[in-house]
Coordinates of C-alpha atoms and ligand atoms in Angstrom, one line a residue:
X1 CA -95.1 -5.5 -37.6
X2 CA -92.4 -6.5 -35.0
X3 CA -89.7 -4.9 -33.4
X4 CA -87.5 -7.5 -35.8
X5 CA -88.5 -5.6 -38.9
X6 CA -88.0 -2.1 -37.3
X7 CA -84.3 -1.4 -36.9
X8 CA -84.2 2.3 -36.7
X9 CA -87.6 1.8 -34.1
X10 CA -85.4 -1.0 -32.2
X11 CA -82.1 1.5 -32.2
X12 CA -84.0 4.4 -30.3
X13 CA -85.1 2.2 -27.4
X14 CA -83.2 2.6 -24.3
X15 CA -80.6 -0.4 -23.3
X16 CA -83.0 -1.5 -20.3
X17 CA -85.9 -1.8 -22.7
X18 CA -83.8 -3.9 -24.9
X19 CA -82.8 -6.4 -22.0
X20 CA -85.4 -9.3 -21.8
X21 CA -84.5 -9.2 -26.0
X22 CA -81.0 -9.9 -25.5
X23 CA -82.0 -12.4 -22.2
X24 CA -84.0 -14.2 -24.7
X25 CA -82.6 -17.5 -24.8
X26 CA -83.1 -17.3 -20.3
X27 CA -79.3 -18.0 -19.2
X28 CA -79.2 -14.8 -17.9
X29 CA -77.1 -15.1 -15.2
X30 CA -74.6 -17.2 -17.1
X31 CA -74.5 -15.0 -20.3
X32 CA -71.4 -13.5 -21.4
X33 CA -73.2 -10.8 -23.1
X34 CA -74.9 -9.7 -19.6
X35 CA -71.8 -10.3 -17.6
X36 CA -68.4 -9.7 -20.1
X37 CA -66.5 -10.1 -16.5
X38 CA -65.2 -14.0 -17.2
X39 CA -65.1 -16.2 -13.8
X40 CA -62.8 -17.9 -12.1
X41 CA -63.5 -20.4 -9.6
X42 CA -62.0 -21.1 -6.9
X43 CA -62.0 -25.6 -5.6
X44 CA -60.5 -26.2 -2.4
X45 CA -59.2 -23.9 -0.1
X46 CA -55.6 -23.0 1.2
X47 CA -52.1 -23.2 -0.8
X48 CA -53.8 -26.2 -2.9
X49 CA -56.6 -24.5 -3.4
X50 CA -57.1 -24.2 -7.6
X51 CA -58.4 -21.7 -10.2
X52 CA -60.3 -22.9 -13.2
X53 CA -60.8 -20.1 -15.3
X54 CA -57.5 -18.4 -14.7
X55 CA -54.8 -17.9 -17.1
X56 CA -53.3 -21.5 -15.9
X57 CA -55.0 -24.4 -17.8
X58 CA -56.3 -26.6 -14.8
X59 CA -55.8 -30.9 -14.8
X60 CA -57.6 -32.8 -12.8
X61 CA -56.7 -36.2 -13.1
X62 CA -58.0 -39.6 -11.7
X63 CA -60.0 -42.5 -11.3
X64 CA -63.1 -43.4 -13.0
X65 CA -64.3 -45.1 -10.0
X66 CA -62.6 -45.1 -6.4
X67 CA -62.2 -48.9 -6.0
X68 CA -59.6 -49.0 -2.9
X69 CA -57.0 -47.4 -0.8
X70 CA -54.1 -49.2 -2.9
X71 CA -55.3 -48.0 -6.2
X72 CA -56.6 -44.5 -5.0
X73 CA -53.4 -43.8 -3.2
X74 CA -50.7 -45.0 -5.9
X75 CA -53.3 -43.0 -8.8
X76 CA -53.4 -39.5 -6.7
X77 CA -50.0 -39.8 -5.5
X78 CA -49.0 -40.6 -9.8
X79 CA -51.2 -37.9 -11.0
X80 CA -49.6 -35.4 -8.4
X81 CA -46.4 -36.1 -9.2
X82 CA -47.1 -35.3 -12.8
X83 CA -48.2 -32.0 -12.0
X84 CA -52.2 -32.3 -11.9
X85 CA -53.6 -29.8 -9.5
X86 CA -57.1 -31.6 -8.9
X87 CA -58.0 -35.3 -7.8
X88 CA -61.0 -36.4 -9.4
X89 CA -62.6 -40.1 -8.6
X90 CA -66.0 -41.2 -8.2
X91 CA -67.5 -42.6 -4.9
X92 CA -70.8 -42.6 -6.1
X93 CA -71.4 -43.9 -9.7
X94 CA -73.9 -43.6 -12.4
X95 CA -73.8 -46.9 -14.7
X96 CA -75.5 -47.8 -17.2
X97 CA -76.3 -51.2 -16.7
X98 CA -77.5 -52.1 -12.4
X99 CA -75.1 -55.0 -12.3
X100 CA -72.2 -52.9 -12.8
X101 CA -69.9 -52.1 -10.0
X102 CA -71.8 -49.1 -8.2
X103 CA -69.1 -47.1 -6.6
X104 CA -68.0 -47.6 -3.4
X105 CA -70.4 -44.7 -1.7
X106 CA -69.5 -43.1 1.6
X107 CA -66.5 -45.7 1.9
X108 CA -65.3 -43.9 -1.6
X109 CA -65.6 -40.1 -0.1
X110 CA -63.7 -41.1 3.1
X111 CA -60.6 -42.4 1.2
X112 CA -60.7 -39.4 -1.0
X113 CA -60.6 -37.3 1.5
X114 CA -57.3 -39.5 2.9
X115 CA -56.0 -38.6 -0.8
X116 CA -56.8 -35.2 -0.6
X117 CA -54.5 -35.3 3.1
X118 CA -51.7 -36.8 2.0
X119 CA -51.5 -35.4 -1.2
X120 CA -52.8 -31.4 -1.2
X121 CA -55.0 -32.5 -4.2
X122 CA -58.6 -30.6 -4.2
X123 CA -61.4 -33.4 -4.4
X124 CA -63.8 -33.6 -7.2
X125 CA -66.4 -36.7 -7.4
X126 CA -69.9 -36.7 -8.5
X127 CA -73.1 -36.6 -6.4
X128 CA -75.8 -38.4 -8.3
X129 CA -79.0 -37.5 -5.7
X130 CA -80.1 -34.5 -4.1
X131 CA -80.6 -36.5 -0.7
X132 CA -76.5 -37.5 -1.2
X133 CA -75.7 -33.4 -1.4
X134 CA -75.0 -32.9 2.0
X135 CA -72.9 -36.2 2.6
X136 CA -70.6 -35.5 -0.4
X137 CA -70.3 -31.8 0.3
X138 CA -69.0 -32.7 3.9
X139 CA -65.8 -34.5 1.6
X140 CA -66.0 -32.8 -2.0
X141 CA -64.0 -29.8 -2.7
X142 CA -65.9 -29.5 -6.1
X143 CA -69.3 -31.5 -6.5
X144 CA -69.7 -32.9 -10.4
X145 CA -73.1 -33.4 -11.7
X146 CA -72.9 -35.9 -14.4
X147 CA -74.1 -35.9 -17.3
X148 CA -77.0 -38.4 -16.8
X149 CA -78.1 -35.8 -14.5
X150 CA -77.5 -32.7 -16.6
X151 CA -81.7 -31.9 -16.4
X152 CA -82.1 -33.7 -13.1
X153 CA -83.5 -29.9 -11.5
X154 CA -83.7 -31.1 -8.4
X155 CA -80.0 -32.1 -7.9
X156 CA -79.2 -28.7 -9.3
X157 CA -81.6 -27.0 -7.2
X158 CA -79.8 -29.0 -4.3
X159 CA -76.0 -28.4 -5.4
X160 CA -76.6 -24.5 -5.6
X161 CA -77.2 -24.9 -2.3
X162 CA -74.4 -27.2 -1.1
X163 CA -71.5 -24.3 -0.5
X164 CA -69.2 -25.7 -2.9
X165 CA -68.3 -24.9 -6.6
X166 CA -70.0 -27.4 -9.2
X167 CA -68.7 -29.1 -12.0
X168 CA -71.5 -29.1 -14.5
X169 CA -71.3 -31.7 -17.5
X170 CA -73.0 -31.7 -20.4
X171 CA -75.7 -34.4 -21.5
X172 CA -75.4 -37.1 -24.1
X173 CA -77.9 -35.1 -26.1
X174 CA -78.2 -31.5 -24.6
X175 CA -77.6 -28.5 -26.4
X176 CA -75.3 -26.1 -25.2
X177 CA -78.4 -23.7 -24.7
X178 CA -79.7 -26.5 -22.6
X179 CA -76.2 -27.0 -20.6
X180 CA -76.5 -23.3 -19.7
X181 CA -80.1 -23.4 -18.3
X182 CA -79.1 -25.9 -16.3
X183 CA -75.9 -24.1 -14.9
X184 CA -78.7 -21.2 -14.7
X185 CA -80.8 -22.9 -12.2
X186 CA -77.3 -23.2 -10.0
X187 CA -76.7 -19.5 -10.4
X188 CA -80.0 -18.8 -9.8
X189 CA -80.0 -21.1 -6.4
X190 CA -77.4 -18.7 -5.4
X191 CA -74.3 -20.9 -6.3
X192 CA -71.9 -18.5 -8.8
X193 CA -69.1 -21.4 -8.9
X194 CA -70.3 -23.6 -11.9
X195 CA -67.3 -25.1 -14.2
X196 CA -68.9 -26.3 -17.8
X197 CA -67.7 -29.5 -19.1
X198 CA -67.8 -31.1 -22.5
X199 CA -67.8 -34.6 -22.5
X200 CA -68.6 -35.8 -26.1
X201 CA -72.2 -36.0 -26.9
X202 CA -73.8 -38.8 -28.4
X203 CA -74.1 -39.3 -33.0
X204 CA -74.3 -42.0 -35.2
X205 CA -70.6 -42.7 -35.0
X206 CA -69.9 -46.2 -33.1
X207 CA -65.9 -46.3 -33.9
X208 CA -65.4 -43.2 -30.9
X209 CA -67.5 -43.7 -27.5
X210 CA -69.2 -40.7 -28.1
X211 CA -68.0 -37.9 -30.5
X212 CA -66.1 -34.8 -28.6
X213 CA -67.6 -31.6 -29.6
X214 CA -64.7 -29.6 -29.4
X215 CA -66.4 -27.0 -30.7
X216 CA -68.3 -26.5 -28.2
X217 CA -65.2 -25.1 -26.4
X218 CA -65.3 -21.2 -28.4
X219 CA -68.9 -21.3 -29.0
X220 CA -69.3 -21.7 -25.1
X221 CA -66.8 -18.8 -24.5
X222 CA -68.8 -16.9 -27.1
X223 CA -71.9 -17.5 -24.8
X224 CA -71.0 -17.7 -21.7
X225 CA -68.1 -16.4 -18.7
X226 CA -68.1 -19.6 -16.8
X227 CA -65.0 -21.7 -17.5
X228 CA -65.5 -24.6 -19.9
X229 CA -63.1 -28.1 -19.4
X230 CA -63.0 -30.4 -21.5
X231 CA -63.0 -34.9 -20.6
X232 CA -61.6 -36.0 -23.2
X233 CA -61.7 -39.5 -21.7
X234 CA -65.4 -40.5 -21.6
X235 CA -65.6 -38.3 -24.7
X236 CA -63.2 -40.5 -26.8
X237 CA -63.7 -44.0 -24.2
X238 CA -60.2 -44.7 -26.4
X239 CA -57.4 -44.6 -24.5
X240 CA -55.3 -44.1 -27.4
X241 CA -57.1 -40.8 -29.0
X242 CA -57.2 -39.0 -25.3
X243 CA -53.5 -37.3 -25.7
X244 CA -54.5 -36.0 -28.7
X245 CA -58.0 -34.8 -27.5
X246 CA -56.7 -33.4 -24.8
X247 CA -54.4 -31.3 -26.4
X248 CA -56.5 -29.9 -29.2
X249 CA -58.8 -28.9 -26.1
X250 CA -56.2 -26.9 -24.6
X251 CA -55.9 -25.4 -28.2
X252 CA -59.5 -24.7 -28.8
X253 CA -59.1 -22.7 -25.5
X254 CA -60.2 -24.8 -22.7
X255 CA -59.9 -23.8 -19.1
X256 CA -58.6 -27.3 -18.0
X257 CA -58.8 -31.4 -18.8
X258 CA -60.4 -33.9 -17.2
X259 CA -58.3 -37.4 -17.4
X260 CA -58.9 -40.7 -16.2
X261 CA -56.0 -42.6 -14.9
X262 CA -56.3 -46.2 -13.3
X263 CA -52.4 -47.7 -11.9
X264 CA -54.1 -50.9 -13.5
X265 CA -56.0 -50.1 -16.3
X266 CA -56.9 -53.9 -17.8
X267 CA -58.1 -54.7 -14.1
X268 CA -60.4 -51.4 -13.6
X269 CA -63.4 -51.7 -12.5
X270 CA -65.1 -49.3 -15.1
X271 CA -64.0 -47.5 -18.0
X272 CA -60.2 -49.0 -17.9
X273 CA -60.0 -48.8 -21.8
X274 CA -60.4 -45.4 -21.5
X275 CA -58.2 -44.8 -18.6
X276 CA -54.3 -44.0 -18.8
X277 CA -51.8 -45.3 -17.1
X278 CA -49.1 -43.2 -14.9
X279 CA -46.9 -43.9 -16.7
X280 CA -48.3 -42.0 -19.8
X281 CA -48.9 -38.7 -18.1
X282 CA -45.3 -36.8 -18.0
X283 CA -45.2 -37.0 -22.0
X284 CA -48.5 -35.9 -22.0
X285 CA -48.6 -33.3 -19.6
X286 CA -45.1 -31.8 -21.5
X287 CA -47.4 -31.8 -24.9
X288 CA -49.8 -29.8 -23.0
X289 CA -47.8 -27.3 -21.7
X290 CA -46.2 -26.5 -24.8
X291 CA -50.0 -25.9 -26.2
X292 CA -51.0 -23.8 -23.9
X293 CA -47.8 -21.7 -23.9
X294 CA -48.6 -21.5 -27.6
X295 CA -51.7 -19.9 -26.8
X296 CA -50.5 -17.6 -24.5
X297 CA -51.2 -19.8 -21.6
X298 CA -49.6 -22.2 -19.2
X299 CA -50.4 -25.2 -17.4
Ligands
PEP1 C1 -67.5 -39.3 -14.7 O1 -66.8 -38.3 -15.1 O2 -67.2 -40.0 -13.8 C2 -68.7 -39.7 -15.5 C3 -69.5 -40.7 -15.1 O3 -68.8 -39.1 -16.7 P1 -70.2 -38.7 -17.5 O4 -71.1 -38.2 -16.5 O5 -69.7 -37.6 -18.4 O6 -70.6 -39.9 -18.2
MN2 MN1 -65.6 -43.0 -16.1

């Protein structure tokens, strides 16, 4: 007979004995239920530096793909201006298909480093090798792991050991039990700073480009005391449904939005449908204040 079909038997035992039962599912370190104390985590350093996790709902805003100085600059300095407090691009990009513009590699990182400079903006762009962790540490405030790479273990072995918080996102097809093993193995390289992000996962339905699993939002918070964000941009790869995605992510309780914004968004170099323009944040961002201070929070 098991412990299962015991209950006054499994009531006597002490809590310690009980541990490795409640541990089952093996994110230990990121479980909720093991650690009620939620995190915050801290990207960048100094008076720009920003909490995800924090009563404040966090957005970082920015290019897919870092394509220039021209079109870094006038995004970071747009995206600023409309009050996001992290500056995400990528240097370094994951495509589907090998004769699609690749990212701009080291290039990228420098001029995102110029936009961090002139503009206070923490960095956050995505390292796609564990041989590149050290190169995009030396720029990154906040290295992302994307989701091609959710169960690459290597590259999370390497990021826990890179000194700098990690932006975790969630694969096309992974459970959320499977996105928490793999922010385990960065707790358990000795990296505490992992931010979860949703992303849309991958169903039958063709009309969205994936389909946003918002509620993945309070079942994470039910698991887990890492913050969770939300990209409601590669989750919807409409630019048209993202202002109402992100919203109802603030209002499922997310601990920040991810957005893409290209200055040009016809003439991007990838994933311009899905990208706004500047000119569409300050409505946006207004909406999503008044959602968070609807739910007791503020942006
Ligand atoms: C990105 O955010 O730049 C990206 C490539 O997203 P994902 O890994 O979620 O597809
Ligand atoms: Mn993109």
């Amino acid at each position: 007979m098991s412990l299962a079909q015991l209950p006054e038997k499994r009531e006597k035992l002490r809590p310690v004995d009980r541990l490795p039962e409640i541990a089952e599912p093996g994110f230990r370190l990121a479980s909720l239920a093991l650690h009620p104390e939620r995190t915050v985590v801290t990207v960048g350093r100094g008076p720009g530096a920003v909490e995800i996790g924090a009563s404040r709902v966090a957005l970082v805003a920015g290019p897919c793909a870092v394509e220039s100085w021209e079109q870094l600059r006038s995004t970071a300095r747009a995206v600023k201006a409309a009050g996001a407090r992290l500056l995400r691009g990528g240097a370094f990009k994951p495509r589907t298909s090998p004769y699609a513009f690749q990212g701009l590699g080291e290039d990228g990182l420098r001029l995102l480093a110029r936009a961090r400079e002139e503009t206070g903006l923490p960095v956050v762009t995505e390292v796609t090798s564990p041989e590149l962790v050290p190169l995009v540490a030396e720029y990154a405030d906040c290295l992302q792991v994307g989701a091609r790479n959710m169960q690459n273990y290597e590259l999370l072995r390497a990021v826990a050991k890179a000194g700098r918080p990690v932006l975790l996102k969630r694969s096309l097809a992974g459970t959320l039990e499977e996105l928490l093993l793999a922010a385990e193995y960065v707790l358990a390289g000795g990296n505490p700073d992992v931010v979860l992000c949703e992303r849309g996962i991958r169903t039958h339905e063709r009309a969205t480009r994936n389909t946003l699993d918002l509620s993945a939002v309070p079942a994470l918070r039910e698991l887990t005391h890492l913050p969770v964000i939300v990209d409601p941009s590669h989750a919807t790869g409409r630019r048209s449904l993202v202002p109402s995605m992100a919203l109802a992510a603030v209002a499922a309780g997310a601990d920040g939005v991810m957005i893409e914004v290209h200055p040009d968004p016809e003439r991007a170099l990838s994933d311009g449908a899905q990208s706004l323009a500047p000119a569409d944040l300050p409505a946006l961002v207004t909406r999503l204040g008044a959602v968070a201070a609807a739910i007791g929070r503020s942006l």
